[in-house]
Coordinates of C-alpha atoms and ligand atoms in Angstrom, one line a residue:
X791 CA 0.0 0.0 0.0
X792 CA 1.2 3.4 -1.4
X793 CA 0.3 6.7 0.4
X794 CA -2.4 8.9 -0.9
X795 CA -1.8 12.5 -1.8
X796 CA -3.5 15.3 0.6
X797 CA -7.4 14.9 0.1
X798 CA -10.1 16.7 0.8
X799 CA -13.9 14.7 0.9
X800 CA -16.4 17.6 0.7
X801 CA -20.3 16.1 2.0
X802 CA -22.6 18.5 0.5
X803 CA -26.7 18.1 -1.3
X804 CA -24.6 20.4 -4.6
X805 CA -21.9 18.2 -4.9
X806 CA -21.8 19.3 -8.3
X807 CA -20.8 22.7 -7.3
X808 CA -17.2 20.9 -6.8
X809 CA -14.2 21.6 -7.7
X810 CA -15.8 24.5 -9.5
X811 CA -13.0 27.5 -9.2
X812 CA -11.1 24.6 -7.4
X813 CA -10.2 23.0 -10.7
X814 CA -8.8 26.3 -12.2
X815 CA -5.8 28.7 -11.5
X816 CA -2.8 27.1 -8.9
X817 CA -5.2 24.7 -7.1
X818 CA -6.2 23.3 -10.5
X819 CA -2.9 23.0 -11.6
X820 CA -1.8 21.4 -8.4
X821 CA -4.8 18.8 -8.7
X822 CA -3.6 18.1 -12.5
X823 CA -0.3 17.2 -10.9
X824 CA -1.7 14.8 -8.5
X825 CA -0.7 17.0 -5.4
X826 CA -3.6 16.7 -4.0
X827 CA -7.2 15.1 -4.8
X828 CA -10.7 16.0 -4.3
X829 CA -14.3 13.7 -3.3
X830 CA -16.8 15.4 -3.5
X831 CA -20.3 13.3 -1.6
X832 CA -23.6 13.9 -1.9
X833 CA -25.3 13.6 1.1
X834 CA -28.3 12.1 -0.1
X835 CA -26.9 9.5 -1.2
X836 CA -26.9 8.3 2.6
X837 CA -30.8 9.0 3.0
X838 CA -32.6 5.9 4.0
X839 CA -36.0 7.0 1.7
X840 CA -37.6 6.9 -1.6
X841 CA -37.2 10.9 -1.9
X842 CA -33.6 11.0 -0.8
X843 CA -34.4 12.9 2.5
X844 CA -31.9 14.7 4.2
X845 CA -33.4 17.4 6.5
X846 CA -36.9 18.0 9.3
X847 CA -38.3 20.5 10.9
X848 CA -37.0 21.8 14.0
X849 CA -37.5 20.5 17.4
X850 CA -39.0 23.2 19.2
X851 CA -40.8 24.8 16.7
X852 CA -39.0 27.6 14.3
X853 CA -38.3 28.4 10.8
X854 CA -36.3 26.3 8.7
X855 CA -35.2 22.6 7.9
X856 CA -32.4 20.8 10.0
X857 CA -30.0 18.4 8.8
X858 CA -30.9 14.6 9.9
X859 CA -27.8 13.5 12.2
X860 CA -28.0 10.3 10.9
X861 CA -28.3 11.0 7.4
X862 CA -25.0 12.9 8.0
X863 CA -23.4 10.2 10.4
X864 CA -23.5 7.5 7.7
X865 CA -22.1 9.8 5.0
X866 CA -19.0 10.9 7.5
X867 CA -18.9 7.1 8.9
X868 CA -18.6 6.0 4.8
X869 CA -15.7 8.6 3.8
X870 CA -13.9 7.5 6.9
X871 CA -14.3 3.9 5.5
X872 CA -13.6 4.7 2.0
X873 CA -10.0 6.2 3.4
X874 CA -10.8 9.9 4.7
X875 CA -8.7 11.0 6.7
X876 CA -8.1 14.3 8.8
X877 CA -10.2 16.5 10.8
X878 CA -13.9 17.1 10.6
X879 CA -15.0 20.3 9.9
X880 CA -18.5 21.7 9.3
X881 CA -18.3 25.1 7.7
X882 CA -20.7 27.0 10.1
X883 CA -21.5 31.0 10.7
X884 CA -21.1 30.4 14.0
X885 CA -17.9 28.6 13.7
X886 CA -14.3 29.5 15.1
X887 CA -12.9 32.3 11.9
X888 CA -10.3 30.6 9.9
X889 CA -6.9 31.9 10.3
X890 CA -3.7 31.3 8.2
X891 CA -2.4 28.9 10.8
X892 CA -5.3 27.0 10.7
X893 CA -5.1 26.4 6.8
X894 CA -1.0 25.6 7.6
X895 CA -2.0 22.9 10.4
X896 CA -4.2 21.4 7.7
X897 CA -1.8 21.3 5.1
X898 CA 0.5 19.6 7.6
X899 CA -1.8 16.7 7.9
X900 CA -3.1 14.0 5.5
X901 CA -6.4 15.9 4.3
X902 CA -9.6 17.0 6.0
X903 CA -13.3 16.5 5.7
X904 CA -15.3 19.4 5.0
X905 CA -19.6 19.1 5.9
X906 CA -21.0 21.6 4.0
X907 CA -24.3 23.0 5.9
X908 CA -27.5 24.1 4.5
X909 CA -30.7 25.2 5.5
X910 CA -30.4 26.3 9.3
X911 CA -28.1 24.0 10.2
X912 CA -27.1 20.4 11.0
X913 CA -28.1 18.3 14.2
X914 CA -25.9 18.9 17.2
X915 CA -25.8 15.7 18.5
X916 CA -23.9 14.7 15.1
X917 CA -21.3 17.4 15.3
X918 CA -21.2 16.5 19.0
X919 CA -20.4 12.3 18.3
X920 CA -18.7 12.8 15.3
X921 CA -16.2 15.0 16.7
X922 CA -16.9 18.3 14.4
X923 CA -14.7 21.6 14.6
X924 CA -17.2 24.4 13.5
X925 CA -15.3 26.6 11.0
X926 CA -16.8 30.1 10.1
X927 CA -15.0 32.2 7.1
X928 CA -16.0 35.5 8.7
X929 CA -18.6 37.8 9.8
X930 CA -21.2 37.7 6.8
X931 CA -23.8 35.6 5.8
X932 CA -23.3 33.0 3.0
X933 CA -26.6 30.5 1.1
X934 CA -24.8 27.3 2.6
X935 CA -21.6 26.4 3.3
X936 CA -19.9 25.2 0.1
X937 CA -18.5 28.3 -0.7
X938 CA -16.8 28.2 2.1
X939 CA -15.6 24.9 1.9
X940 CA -13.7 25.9 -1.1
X941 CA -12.4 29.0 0.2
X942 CA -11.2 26.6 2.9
X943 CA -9.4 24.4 0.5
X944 CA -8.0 27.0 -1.8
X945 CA -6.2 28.3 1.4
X946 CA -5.1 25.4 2.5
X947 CA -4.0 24.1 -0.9
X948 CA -1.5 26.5 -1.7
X949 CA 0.3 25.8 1.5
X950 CA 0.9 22.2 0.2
X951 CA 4.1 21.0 -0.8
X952 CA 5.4 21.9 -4.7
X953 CA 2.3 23.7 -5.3
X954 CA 3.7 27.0 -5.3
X955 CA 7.4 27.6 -6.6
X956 CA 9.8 28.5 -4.0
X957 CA 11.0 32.0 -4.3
X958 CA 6.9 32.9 -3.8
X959 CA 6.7 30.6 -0.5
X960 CA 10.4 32.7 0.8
X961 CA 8.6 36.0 0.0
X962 CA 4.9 34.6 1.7
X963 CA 7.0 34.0 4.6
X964 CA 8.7 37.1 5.2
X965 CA 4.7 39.0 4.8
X966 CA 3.0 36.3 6.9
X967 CA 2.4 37.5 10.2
X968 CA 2.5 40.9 9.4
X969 CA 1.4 44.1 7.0
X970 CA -0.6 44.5 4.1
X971 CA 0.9 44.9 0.9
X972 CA 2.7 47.8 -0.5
X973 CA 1.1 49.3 -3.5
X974 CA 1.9 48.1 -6.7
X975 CA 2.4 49.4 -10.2
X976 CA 3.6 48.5 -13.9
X977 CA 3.7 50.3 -17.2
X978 CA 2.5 52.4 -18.4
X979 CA 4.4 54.8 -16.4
X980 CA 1.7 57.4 -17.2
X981 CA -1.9 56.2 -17.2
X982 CA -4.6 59.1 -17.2
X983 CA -2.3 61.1 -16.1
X984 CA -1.8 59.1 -12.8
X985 CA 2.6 59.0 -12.8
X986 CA 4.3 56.2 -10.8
X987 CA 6.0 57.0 -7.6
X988 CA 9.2 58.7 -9.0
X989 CA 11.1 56.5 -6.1
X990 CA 10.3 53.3 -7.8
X991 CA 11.9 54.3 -11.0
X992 CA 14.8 55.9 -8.8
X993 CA 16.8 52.8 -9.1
X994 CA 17.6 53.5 -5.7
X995 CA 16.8 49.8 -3.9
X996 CA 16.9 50.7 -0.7
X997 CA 14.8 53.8 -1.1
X998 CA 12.7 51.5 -2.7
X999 CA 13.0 48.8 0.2
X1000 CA 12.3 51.9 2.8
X1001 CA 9.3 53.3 0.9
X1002 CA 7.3 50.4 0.4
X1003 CA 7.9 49.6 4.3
X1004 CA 6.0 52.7 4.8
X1005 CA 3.8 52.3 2.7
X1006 CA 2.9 49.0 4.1
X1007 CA 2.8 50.2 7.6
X1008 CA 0.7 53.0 6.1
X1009 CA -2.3 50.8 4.4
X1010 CA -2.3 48.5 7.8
X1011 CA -2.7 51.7 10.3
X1012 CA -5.8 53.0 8.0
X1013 CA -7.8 49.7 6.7
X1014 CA -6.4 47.2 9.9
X1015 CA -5.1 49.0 12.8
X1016 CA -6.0 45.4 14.8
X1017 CA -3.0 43.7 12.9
X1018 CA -0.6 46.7 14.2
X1019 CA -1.8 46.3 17.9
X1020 CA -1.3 42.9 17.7
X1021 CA 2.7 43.4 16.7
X1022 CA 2.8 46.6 19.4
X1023 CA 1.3 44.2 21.7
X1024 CA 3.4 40.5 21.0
X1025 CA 6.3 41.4 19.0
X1026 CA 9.2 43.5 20.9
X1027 CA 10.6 44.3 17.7
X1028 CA 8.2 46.8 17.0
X1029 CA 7.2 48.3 20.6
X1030 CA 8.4 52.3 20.8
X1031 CA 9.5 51.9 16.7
X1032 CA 9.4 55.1 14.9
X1033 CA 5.9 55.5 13.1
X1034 CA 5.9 56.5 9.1
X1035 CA 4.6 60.4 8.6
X1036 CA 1.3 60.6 7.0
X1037 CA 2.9 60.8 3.7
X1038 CA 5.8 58.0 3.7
X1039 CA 7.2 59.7 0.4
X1040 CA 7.9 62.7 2.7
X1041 CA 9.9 60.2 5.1
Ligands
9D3_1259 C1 -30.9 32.3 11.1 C2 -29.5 32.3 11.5 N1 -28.6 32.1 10.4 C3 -27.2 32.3 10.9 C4 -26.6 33.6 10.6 C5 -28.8 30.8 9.8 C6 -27.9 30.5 8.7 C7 -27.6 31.4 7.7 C8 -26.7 31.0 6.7 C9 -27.3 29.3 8.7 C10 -26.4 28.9 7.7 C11 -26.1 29.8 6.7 C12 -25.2 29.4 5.6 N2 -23.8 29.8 5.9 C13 -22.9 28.8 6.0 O1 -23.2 27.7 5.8 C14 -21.5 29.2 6.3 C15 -21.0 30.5 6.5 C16 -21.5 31.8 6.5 O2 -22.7 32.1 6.2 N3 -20.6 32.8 6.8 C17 -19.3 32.7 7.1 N4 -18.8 31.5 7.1 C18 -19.6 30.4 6.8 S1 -19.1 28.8 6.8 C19 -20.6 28.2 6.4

């Protein structure tokens, strides 16, 4: 018995949604290459009726449809048979947000399993004896939880190794952790009348190093001042460092 490449098994009722965007760009590329694979299930193909039930009404009264725990427990209990391996995970608005450590932890590990929700939401007592982590992808609301799923395993993906070349994974490492990015530009070196920052054509690499720095600290202080009180806070580094001028071409 040979080992498998990373997998992820996605249980979803629009299994056909997958690999969708999955199958294009550098996760596409990476799955053409064999680097990692995708199943996709669909859930009602573990109903136990003619109609291919998979949800109720609520307990309790309230709008909606609930997932049937045991429709969902024979679908998990059948990937696990058929060679799934990894975490559980049900993609969730109330779930735990997903961080960039979180998609590295997965990519260390053999694969995961991703339960895609629908309707109002799954049975606990499934997510309680299955052993589910509840993963959200932030503070908005989605249809269901497939999108998610694949935003989930595009993250994770990329982090896996030989799917993205190695001078990008050195530069990834020296942003993770810290700013966002430094503006960009590229010709033309006029565009409606807009010039590029004179310093960038300067030559002048570490004027260039020095001014994109500020820059960077400059985006992260106005659209995510919670990332820089995180370094002021953890990293001594940065505590009592000089702060960039409005204008960082000014110095
Ligand atoms: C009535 C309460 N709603 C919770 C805000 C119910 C509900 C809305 C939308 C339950 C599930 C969904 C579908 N969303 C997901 O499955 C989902 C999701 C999301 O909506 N936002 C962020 N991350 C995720 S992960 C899965």
């Amino acid at each position: 018995m040979t080992t498998q490449p990373w997998t992820a098994t996605v249980l979803s009722i629009f299994p056909e949604m997958f690999p969708g965007p999955l199958g294009h760009s550098l996760a596409g590329k990476a799955m053409e290459r064999d680097l990692w694979r995708l199943a996709a299930v669909n859930l009602r193909d573990h109903a136990s009726d003619r109609h291919r039930t998979v949800d109720d009404t609520p307990f309790g009264g309230g709008s909606g449809m609930v997932m049937r725990p045991d429709v969902i427990g024979r679908a998990v209990d059948a990937a696990r048979e058929g060679g799934a391996q990894g975490p559980l995970l049900y993609l969730s608005p109330r779930g735990r947000p997903l961080t960039q450590s979180r998609a590295r932890q997965l990519a260390d590990g053999p694969g995961l399993l991703a339960l895609c929700g629908r309707f109002e939401g799954v049975d606990e007592r499934v997510l309680e004896a299955r052993g589910f982590e509840e993963v959200s992808i932030g503070d908005f609301v989605l249809s269901g939880g497939e999108l998610a799923a694949m935003v989930l395993i595009d993250a994770t993906v990329r982090l896996l190794p030989g799917v993205i070349g190695d001078a990008y994974s050195l530069e990834e490492e020296s942003f993770s952790g810290g700013l966002l990015e430094y503006p960009q530009y590229t010709r033309p070196q006029v565009w409606e009348d807009r010039q590029v920052p004179e310093v960038l054509l300067s030559g002048h690499h570490e004027r260039i190093r020095a001014w994109r720095q500020a820059m960077a600290l400059e985006v992260t202080r106005r659209r995510r001042p919670d990332l820089l009180g995180e370094m002021t806070g953890h990293n001594p580094r940065t505590v009592g460092a000089a702060q960039p001028s409005a204008d960082p071409e000014r110095g």
